[in-house]
Coordinates of C-alpha atoms in Angstrom, one line a residue:
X1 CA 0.0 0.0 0.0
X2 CA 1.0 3.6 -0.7
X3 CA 2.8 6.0 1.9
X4 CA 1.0 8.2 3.7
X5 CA 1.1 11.5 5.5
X6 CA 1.0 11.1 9.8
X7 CA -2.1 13.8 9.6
X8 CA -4.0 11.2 7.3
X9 CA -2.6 8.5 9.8
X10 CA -4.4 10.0 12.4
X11 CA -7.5 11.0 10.8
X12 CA -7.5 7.2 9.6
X13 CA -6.8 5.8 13.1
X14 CA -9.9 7.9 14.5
X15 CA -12.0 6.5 11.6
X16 CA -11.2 2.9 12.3
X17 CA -11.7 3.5 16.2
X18 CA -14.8 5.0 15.8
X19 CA -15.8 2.2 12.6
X20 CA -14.8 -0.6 14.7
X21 CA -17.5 0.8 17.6
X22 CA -20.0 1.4 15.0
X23 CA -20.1 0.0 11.8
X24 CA -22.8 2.3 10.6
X25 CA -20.6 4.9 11.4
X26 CA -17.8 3.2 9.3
X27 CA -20.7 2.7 6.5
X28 CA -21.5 6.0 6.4
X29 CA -17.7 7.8 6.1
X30 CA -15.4 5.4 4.5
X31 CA -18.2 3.6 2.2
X32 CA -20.1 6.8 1.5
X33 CA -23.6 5.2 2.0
X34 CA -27.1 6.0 3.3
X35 CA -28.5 3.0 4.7
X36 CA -32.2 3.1 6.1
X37 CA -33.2 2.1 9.7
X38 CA -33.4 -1.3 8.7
X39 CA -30.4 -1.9 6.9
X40 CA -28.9 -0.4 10.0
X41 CA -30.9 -2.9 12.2
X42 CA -29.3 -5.6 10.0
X43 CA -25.9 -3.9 10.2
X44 CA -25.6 -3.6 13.8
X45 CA -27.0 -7.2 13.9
X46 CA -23.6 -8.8 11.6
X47 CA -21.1 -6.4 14.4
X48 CA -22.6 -8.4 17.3
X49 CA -24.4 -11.3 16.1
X50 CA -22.5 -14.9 14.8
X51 CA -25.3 -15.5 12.6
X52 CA -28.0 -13.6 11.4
X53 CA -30.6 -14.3 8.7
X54 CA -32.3 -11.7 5.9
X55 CA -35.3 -12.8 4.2
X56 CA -36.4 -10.1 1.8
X57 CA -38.7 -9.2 -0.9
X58 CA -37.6 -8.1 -5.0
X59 CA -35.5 -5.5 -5.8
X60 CA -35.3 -5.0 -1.2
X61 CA -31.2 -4.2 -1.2
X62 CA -30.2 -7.7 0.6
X63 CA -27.6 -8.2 -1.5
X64 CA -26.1 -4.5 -1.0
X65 CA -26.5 -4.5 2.7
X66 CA -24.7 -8.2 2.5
X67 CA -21.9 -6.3 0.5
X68 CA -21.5 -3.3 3.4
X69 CA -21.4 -5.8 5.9
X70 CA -19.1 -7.9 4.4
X71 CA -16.3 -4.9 3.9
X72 CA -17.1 -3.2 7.2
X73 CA -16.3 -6.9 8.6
X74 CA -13.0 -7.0 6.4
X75 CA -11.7 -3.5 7.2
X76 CA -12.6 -3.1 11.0
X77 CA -11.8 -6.6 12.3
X78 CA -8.2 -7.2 11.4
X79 CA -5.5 -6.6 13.8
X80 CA -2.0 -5.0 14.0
X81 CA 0.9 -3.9 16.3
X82 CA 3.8 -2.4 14.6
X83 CA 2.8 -2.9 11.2
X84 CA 2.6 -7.0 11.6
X85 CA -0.6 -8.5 11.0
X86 CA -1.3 -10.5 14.5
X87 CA -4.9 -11.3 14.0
X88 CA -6.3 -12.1 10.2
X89 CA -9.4 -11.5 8.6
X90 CA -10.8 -13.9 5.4
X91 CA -14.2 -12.9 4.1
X92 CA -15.9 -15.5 1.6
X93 CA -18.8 -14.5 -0.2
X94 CA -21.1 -17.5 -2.1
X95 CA -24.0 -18.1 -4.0
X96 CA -25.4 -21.2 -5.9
X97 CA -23.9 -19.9 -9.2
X98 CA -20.7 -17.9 -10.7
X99 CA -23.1 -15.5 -12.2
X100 CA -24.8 -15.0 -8.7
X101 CA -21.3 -13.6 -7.8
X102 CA -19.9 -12.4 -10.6
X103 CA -23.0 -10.2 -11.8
X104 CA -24.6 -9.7 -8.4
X105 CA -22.2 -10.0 -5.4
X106 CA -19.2 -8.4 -7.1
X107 CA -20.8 -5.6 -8.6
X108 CA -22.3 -4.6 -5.2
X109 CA -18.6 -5.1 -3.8
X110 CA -17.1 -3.1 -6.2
X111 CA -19.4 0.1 -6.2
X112 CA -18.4 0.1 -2.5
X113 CA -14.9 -0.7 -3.3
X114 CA -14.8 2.7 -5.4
X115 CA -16.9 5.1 -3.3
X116 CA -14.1 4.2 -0.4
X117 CA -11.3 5.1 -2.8
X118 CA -13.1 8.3 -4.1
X119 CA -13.9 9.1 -0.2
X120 CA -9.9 9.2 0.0
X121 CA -9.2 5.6 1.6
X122 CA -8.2 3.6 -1.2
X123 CA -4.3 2.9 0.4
X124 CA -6.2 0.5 3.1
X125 CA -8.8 -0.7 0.6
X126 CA -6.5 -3.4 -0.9
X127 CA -6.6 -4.1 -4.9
X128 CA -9.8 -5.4 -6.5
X129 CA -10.5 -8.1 -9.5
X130 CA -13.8 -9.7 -10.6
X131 CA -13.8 -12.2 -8.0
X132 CA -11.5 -10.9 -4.8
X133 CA -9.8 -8.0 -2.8
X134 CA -6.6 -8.9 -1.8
X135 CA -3.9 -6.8 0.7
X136 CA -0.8 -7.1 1.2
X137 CA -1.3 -9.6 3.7
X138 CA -2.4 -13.4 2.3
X139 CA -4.1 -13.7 5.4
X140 CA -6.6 -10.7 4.6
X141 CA -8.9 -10.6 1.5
X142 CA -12.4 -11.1 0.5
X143 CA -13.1 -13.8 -2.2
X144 CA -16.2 -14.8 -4.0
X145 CA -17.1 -17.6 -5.5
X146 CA -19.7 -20.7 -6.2
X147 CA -21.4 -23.0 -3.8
X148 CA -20.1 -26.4 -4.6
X149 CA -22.0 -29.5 -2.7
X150 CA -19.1 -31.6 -3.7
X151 CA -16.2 -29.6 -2.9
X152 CA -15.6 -29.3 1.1
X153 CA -12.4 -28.5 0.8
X154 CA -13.3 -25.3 -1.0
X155 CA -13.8 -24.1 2.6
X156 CA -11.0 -25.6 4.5
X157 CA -8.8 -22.3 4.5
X158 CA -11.0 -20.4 6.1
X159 CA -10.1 -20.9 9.0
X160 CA -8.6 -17.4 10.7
X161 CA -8.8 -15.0 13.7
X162 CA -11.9 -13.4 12.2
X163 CA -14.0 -14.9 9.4
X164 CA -17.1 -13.7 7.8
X165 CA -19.3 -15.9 5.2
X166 CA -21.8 -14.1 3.4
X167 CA -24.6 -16.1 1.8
X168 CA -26.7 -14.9 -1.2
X169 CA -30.0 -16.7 -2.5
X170 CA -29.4 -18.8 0.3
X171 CA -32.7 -21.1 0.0
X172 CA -30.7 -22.2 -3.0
X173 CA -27.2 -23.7 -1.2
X174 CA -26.8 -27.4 -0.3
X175 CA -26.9 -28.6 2.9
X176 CA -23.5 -29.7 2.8
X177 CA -22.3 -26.6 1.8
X178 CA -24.2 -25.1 5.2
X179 CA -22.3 -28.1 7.1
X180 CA -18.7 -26.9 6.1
X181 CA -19.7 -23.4 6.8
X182 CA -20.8 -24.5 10.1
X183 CA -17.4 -25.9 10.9
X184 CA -15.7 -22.8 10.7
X185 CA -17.8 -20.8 12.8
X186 CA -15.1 -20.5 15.5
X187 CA -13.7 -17.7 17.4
X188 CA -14.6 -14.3 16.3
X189 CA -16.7 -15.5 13.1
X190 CA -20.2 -14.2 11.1
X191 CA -22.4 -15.9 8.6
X192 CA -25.1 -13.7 7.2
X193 CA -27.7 -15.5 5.0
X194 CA -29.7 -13.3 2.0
X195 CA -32.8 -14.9 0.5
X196 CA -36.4 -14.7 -1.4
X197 CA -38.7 -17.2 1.2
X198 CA -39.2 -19.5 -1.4
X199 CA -39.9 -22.6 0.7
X200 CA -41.1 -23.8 4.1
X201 CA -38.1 -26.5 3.9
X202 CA -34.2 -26.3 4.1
X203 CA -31.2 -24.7 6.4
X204 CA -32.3 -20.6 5.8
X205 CA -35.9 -21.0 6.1
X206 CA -35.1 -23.0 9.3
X207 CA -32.7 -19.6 10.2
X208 CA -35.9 -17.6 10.5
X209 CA -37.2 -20.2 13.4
X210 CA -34.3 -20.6 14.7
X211 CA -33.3 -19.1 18.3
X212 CA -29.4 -19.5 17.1
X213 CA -30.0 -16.5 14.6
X214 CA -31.1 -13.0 14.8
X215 CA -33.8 -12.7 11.8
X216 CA -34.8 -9.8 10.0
X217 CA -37.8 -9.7 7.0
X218 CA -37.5 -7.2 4.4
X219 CA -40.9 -6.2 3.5
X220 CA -41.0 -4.7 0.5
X221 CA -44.4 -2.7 1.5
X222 CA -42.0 -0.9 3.8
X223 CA -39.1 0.0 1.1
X224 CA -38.8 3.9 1.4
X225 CA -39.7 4.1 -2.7
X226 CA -43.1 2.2 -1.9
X227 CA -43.8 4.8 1.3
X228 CA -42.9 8.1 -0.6
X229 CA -44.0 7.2 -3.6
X230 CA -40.8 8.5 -5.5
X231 CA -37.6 7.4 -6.2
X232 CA -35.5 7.9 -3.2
X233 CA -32.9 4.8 -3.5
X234 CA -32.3 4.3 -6.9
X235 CA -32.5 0.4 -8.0
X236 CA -35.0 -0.4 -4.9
X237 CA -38.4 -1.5 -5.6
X238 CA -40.7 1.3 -6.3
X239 CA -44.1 2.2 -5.9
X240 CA -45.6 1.0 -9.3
X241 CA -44.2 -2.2 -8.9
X242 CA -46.1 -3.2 -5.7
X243 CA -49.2 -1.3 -6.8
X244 CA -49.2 -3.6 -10.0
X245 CA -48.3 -6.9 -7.7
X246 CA -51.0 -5.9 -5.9
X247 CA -53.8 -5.8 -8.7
X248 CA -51.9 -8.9 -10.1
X249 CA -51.5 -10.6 -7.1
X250 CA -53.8 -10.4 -4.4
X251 CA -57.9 -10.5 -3.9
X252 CA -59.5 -7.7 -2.8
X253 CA -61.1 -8.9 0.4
X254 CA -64.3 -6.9 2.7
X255 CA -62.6 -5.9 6.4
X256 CA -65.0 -8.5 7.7
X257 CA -62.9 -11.6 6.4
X258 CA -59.8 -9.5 7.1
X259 CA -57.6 -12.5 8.8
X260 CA -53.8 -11.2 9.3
X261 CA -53.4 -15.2 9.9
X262 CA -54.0 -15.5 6.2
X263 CA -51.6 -12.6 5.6
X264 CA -53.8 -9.9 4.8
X265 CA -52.8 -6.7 4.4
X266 CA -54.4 -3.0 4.0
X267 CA -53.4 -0.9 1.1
X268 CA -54.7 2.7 0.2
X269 CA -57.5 1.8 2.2
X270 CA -58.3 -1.7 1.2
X271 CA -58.2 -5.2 2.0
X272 CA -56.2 -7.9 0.6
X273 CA -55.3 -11.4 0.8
X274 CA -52.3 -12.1 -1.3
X275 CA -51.3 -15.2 -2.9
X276 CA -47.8 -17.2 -2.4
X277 CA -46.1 -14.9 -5.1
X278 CA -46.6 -12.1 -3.6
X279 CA -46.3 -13.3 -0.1
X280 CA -42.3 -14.5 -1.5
X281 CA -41.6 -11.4 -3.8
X282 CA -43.5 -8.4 -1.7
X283 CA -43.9 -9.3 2.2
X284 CA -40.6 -11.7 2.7
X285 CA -42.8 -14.3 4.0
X286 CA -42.5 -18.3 2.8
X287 CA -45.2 -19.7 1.0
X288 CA -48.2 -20.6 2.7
X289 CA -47.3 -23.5 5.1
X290 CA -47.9 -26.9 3.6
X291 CA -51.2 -29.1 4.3
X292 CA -49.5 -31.3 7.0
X293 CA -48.5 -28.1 9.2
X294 CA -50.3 -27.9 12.1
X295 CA -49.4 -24.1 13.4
X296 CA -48.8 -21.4 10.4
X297 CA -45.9 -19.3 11.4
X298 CA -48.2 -16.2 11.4
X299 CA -50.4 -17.6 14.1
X300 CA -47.8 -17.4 16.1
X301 CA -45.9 -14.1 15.2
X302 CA -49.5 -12.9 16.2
X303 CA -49.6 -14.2 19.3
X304 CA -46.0 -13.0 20.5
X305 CA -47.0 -9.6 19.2
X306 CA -50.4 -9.7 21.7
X307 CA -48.2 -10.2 24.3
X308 CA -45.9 -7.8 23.4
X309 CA -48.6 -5.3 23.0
X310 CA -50.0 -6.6 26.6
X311 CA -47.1 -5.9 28.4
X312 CA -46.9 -2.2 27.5
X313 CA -50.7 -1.5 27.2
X314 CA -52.2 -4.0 29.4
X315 CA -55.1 -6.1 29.4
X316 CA -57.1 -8.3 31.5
X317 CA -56.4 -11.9 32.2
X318 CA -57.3 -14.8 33.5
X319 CA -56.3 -15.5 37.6
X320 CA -56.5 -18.7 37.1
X321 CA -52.9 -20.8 36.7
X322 CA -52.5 -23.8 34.6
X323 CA -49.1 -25.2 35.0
X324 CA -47.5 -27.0 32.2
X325 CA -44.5 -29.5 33.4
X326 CA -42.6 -31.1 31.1
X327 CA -39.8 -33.2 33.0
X328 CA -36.4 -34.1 31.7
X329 CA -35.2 -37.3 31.4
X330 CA -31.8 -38.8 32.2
X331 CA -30.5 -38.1 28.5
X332 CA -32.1 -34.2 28.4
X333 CA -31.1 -31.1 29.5
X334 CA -34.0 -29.0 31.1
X335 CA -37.3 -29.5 32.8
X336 CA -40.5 -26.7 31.5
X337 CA -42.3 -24.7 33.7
X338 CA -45.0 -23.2 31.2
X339 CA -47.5 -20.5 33.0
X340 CA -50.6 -20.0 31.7
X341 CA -53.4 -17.6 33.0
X342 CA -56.4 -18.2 30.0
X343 CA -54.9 -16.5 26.5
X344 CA -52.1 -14.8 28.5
X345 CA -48.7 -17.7 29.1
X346 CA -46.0 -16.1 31.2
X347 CA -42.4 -16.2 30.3
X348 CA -41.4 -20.1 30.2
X349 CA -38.7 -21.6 33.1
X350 CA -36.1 -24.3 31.9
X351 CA -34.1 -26.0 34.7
X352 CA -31.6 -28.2 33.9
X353 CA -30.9 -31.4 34.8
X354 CA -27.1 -31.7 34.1
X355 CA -27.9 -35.3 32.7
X356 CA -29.1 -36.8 35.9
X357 CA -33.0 -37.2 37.1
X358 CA -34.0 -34.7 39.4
X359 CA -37.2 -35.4 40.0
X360 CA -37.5 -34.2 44.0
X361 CA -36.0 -30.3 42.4
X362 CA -38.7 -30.1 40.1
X363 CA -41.5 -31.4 42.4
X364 CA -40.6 -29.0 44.8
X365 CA -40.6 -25.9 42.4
X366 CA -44.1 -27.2 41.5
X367 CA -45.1 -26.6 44.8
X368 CA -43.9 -23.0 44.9
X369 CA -45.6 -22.6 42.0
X370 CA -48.7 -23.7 43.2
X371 CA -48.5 -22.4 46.6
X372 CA -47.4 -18.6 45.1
X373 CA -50.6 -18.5 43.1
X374 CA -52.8 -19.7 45.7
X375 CA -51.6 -17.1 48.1
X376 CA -52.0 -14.5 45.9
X377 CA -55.3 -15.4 44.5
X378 CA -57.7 -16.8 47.3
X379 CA -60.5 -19.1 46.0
X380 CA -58.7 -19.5 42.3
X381 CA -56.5 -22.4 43.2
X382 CA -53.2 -23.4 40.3
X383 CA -53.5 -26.6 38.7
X384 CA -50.6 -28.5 37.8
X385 CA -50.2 -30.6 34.2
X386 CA -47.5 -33.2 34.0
X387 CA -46.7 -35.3 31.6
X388 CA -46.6 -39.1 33.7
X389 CA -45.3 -41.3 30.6
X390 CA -41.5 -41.2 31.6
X391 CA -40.1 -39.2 33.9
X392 CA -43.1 -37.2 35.0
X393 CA -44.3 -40.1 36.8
X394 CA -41.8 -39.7 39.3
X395 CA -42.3 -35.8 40.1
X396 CA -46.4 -36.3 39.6
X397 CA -46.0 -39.5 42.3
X398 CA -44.3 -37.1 45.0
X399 CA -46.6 -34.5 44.6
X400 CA -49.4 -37.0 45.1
X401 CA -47.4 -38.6 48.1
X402 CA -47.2 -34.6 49.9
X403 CA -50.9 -34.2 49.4
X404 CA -50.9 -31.1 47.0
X405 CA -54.2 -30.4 45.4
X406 CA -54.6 -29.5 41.7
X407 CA -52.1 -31.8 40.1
X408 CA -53.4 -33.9 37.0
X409 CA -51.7 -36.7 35.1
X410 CA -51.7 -36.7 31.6
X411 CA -50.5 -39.5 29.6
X412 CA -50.0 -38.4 25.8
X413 CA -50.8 -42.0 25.0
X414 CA -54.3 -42.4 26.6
X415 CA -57.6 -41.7 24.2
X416 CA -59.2 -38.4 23.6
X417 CA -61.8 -39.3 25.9
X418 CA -63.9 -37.2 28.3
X419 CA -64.1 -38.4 32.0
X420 CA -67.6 -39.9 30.6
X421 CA -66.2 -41.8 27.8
X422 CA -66.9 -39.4 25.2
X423 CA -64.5 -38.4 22.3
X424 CA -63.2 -35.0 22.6
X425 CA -63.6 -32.9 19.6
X426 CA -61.4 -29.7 18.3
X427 CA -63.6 -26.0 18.6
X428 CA -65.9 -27.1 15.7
X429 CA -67.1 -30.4 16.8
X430 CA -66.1 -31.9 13.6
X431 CA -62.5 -33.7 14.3
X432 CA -61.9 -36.3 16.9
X433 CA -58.3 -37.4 17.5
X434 CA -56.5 -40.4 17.9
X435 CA -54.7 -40.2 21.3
X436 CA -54.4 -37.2 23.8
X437 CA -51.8 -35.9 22.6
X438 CA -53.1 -35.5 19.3
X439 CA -56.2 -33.7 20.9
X440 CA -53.8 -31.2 23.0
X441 CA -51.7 -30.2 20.0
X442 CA -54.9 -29.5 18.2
X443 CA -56.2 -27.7 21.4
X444 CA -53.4 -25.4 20.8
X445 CA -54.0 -24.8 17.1
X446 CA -57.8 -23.9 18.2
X447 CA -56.5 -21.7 20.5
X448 CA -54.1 -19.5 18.1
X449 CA -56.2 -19.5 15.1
X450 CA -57.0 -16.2 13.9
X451 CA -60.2 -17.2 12.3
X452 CA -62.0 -18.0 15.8
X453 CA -61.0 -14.4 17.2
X454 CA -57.9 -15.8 18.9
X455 CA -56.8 -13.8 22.0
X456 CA -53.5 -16.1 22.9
X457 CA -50.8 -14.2 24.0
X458 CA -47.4 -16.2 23.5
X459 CA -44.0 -14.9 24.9
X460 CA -41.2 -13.8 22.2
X461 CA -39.3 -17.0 22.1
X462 CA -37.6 -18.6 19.3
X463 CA -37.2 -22.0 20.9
X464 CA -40.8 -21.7 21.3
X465 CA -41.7 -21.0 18.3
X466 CA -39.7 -23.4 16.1
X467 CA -41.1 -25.9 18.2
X468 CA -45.3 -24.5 17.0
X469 CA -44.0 -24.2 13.6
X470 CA -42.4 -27.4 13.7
X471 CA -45.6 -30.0 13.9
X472 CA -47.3 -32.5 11.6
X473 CA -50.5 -34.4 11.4
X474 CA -52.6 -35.8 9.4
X475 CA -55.3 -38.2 9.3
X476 CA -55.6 -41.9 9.9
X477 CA -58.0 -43.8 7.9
X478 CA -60.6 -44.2 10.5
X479 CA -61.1 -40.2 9.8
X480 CA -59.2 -39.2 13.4
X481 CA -56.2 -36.7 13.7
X482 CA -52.9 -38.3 14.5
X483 CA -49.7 -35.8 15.2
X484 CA -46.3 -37.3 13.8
X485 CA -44.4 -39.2 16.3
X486 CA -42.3 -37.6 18.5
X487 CA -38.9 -38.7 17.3
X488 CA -40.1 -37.0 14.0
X489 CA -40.1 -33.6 15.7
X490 CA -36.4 -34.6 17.7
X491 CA -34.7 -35.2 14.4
X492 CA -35.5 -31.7 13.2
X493 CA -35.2 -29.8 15.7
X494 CA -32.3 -32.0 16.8
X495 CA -33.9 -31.6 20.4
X496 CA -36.7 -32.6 22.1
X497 CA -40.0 -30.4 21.7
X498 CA -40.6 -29.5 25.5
X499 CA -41.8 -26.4 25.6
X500 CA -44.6 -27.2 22.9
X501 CA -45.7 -30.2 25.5
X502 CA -45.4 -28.0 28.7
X503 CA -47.9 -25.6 26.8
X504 CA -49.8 -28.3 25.1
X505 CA -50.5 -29.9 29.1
X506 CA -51.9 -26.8 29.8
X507 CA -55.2 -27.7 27.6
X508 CA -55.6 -31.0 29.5
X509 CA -59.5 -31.4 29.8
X510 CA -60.9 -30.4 33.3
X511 CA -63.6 -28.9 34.7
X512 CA -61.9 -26.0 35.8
X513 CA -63.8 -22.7 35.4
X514 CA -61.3 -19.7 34.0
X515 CA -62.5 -16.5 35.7
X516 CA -61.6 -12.8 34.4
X517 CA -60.7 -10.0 36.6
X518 CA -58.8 -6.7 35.3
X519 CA -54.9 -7.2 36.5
X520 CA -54.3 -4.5 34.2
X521 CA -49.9 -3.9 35.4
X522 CA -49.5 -7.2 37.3
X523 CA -47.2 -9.6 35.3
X524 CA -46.1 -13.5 36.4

C-alpha cells in the first residue's frame, strides 16, 4: 500500500476507532452510504451477532446490505501492532452460481470498493479483481465464489482469527455446503444469510425459526420508494411495482374476512389477501405452510405480538394458573415450567438437569408454583399438568405422596376421551383425535387460530416457536387426527419439543372454570 502523510494516519486511526465501535458509522464515512433504519438494524446485527438471517422481498437491497457488511467486517476486524498482522481477517462471499457472484455480489462489492477510494481511503482498501480483494497480507482478503456441494475442501482455509461468510439466494445452497460453513464458525466469526422465502423447507428457512439467529424480514411494503412514492434509492423496488403486484396478485377482500393469519394486508385503504407470489416477492414471508402443518408461522408471530402489546398496554387476564411440566429425562437437558393464565402464558422456566434425574427439584418448584398463586389469589387455586409417561411419573408421584391439590396426570398415549367416555372434539365439533396428545396439539391450534377471534398471547421465544412451527398431522383412515411421532419432531429440531408439551399440558381437559378480573400492570 501507498505511503501516507502522519495527519492522514491519524485521521484514519480515529475512523477505524470510531468504525470498529459502529459499523454504521464506518458505513456512512469510509463507504459513502445511506443506509435506512433497517439496513442499519441488519448492520448492527452482523457487528454483534455470529449468525443472522435476511429474508427479503424483490428489488429489497439484501444483496447490497450483505456487501456493506461484508467490507465493514473485512476493514474493522483485522489486527495489528507495529505494522505485523497478529490477528487475520478472510471474508468468503457464495451463492449457488458464478453469475450470482460475478453479476450480483461483485458488482455490489465493487461500487463500495470505489466510493471508499473516491472518499480518500483507497491505500487501506486493498486491490480489487472480478472475484477478490486482496492486501498485502495473504491472510486478509475477500473472495467470492460458487457454492459447490461436492467440494468441502473449497472451505478448509477459512479458518482465521476473524472470518465472515456471506450467503446470497441462500434457500438455493446445499446442505453440505451449510455443514462446512458451520465448521468454521469458530472464534470471532459471522455468517449472514440473504434470501427470497421461497420454501417452508431447508437450512435458511429453518434460520428464520431458529433461536441461534437474529432474523430480520424485508418487506418490500416498507421500502422507502413504496412509502414516498418517488424514487428515493435508486435500483430499490418502487411504488408502481407493488401497486401492479398488488392488482396482479392479491384479492380484494371486505374488512370483515380480514384474517392477518392468512396474511392480509391494508393498502390505500383496502383489504387484501395475497397469494404465495406475492407473499415470496413483496412481504418476505415463505409460501403458505404446507397441508401437514399444524401451526402457520403467522399464528404465532400474532400471538408473540399480543403479548408484546400486553405488556406495555395492558389487558385483562385470566387468575386462574395452569401449569404445564414437562420433565427431563436422564438423557435431556432441562425441565418446563410453562404459566398459563387463560390467553395470556407467562415467560417459560427451563431447569436443567445436568444429565441426571431430578425429580425431588422439580417437584418441589411445582409446589412453589402452586403455593405462590394460591396465596396471591384466594378461591382460584393453580392446577398442575405433568406429563406421567416417563419421567413425569416420578415428580407427579411425589406431589401425590405430599398431598398437594390440583395436580393432573396426563398421559399423551391415553384416548381423547372425556371423563364420561366421550370423544373429545377440536372447537368445531367436527374432528376427533386419535390419542391425547393428538387432541392437546390441536387444542393449541384452536386456541391461536385467527379465524376463531384468537386472544392467545405467546412470549417472544424462538425456541418456542420453532417448536409451534415445527408440527405435523394428518389423518388416519378411520377419519381421526394423528400428530407425527415424536422422534419425527427430535430429528428436526435436533432436540426434544418440550416447551410445545409444557404448553400443550396446559389444555388437558378439566372442569376447571377460567375467571376474568382486570390485572391490568400485574405480570407472572
Amino acid at each position: 500500500m501507498a505511503a501516507v502523510s502522519e495527519e492522514l494516519k491519524q485521521r484514519v486511526a480515529e475512523v477505524l476507532r470510531q468504525g470498529r465501535a459502529d459499523w454504521c458509522y464506518f458505513a456512512r464515512v469510509v463507504l459513502g452510504v445511506s443506509l435506512d433504519p433497517e439496513q442499519e438494524a441488519i448492520l448492527r446485527s452482523v457487528q454483534f451477532n455470529k449468525m443472522t438471517s435476511v429474508a427479503s422481498g424483490t428489488a429489497r437491497g439484501k444483496d447490497y446490505i450483505m456487501a456493506v457488511a461484508a467490507l465493514c467486517f473485512l476493514y474493522n476486524t483485522p489486527v495489528f501492532i507495529n505494522g505485523d498482522l497478529v490477528e487475520n481477517t478472510k471474508v468468503a462471499l457464495t451463492a449457488p452460481t458464478d453469475r450470482q457472484i460475478k453479476n450480483i455480489m461483485m458488482p455490489e462489492i465493487s461500487r463500495l470498493y470505489r466510493r471508499m477510494v473516491a472518499n480518500g481511503f483507497g491505500f487501506m482498501a486493498g486491490r480489487l479483481s472480478a472475484y477478490d480483494i486482496k492486501t498485502d497480507h495473504e491472510e486478509w482478503f475477500l473472495t467470492g465464489f460458487k457454492a459447490d456441494e461436492h467440494n468441502h475442501e473449497a472451505w478448509s482455509g477459512f479458518h482465521a482469527v476473524h472470518t465472515f461468510f456471506g450467503v446470497t439466494e441462500a434457500s438455493g445452497i446445499h446442505e453440505n455446503i451449510y455443514s462446512a460453513i458451520e465448521g468454521n464458525l469458530q472464534g470471532d466469526s459471522r455468517i449472514v444469510l440473504v434470501f427470497n422465502r421461497n420454501t417452508n423447507t431447508g437450512y435458511a428457512a429453518r434460520s428464520q425459526k431458529s433461536a441461534r439467529w437474529a432474523k430480520f424480514r424485508l418487506n418490500s411494503l416498507n421500502a422507502p420508494n413504496v412509502l414516498q412514492k418517488q424514487i428515493v434509492i435508486p435500483g430499490q423496488v418502487d411504488y408502481g411495482w407493488v401497486a401492479d403486484k398488488v392488482e396482479t396478485w392479491c384479492q380484494r377482500i371486505d374488512e370483515r374476512d380480514f384474517n392477518e393469519g392468512e396474511g392480509d394486508f391494508r393498502w390505500e385503504g383496502e383489504c387484501f389477501r395475497p397469494n404465495d407470489l406475492f407473499r415470496i416477492k413483496v412481504l418476505a414471508l415463505a409460501p403458505k405452510e404446507t397441508s401437514d402443518t399444524l401451526i402457520p408461522s403467522q399464528w404465532v408471530d400474532l400471538a408473540m405480538e399480543r403479548w408484546k402489546q400486553h405488556r406495555t398496554e395492558g389487558f385483562p387476564i385470566s387468575n386462574v394458573l395452569r401449569l404445564g411440566v414437562d420433565v427431563a429425562g436422564m438423557g435431556r437437558d432441562s425441565s418446563c415450567f410453562c404459566p398459563r393464565y387463560g390467553d395470556y402464558v407467562g415467560e417459560m422456566q427451563m431447569v436443567h438437569s445436568a444429565g441426571k434425574a431430578n425429580h425431588m427439584e422439580v417437584a418441589g418448584m411445582t409446589v412453589n408454583r402452586i403455593n405462590q398463586h394460591n396465596d396471591l389469589f384466594s378461591g382460584k387455586k393453580a392446577k398442575a399438568y405433568i406429563d406421567t409417561i416417563g419421567e413425569g411419573a416420578g415428580v407427579y408421584s411425589r406431589l401425590v405422596e405430599l398431598g398437594i391439590p390440583g395436580v393432573f396426570s396426563c398421559k399423551y398415549s391415553e384416548a381423547a376421551e372425556d371423563s364420561a367416555g366421550n370423544a373429545l372434539t377440536d372447537l368445531t365439533g367436527q374432528y376427533t383425535f386419535a390419542n391425547m396428545r393428538a387432541y392437546l396439539a390441536w387444542a393449541v391450534r384452536d386456541w391461536l387460530d385467527p379465524s376463531k377471534k384468537s386472544k392467545a398471547m405467546l412470549p417472544p421465544d424462538d425456541g418456542l416457536k420453532e417448536e409451534l412451527e415445527g408440527v405435523k398431522w394428518k389423518f388416519q383412515s378411520n377419519g381421526r387426527i394423528i400428530i407425527e411421532p415424536k422422534e419425527d419432531m427430535k430429528e428436526r429440531l435436533k432436540r426434544s419439543p418440550d416447551k410445545l408439551d409444557a404448553l400443550a399440558n396446559t389444555f388437558y381437559p378439566d372442569a376447571q372454570e377460567e375467571v376474568t378480573q382486570d390485572l391490568t400492570g400485574v405480570f407472572f
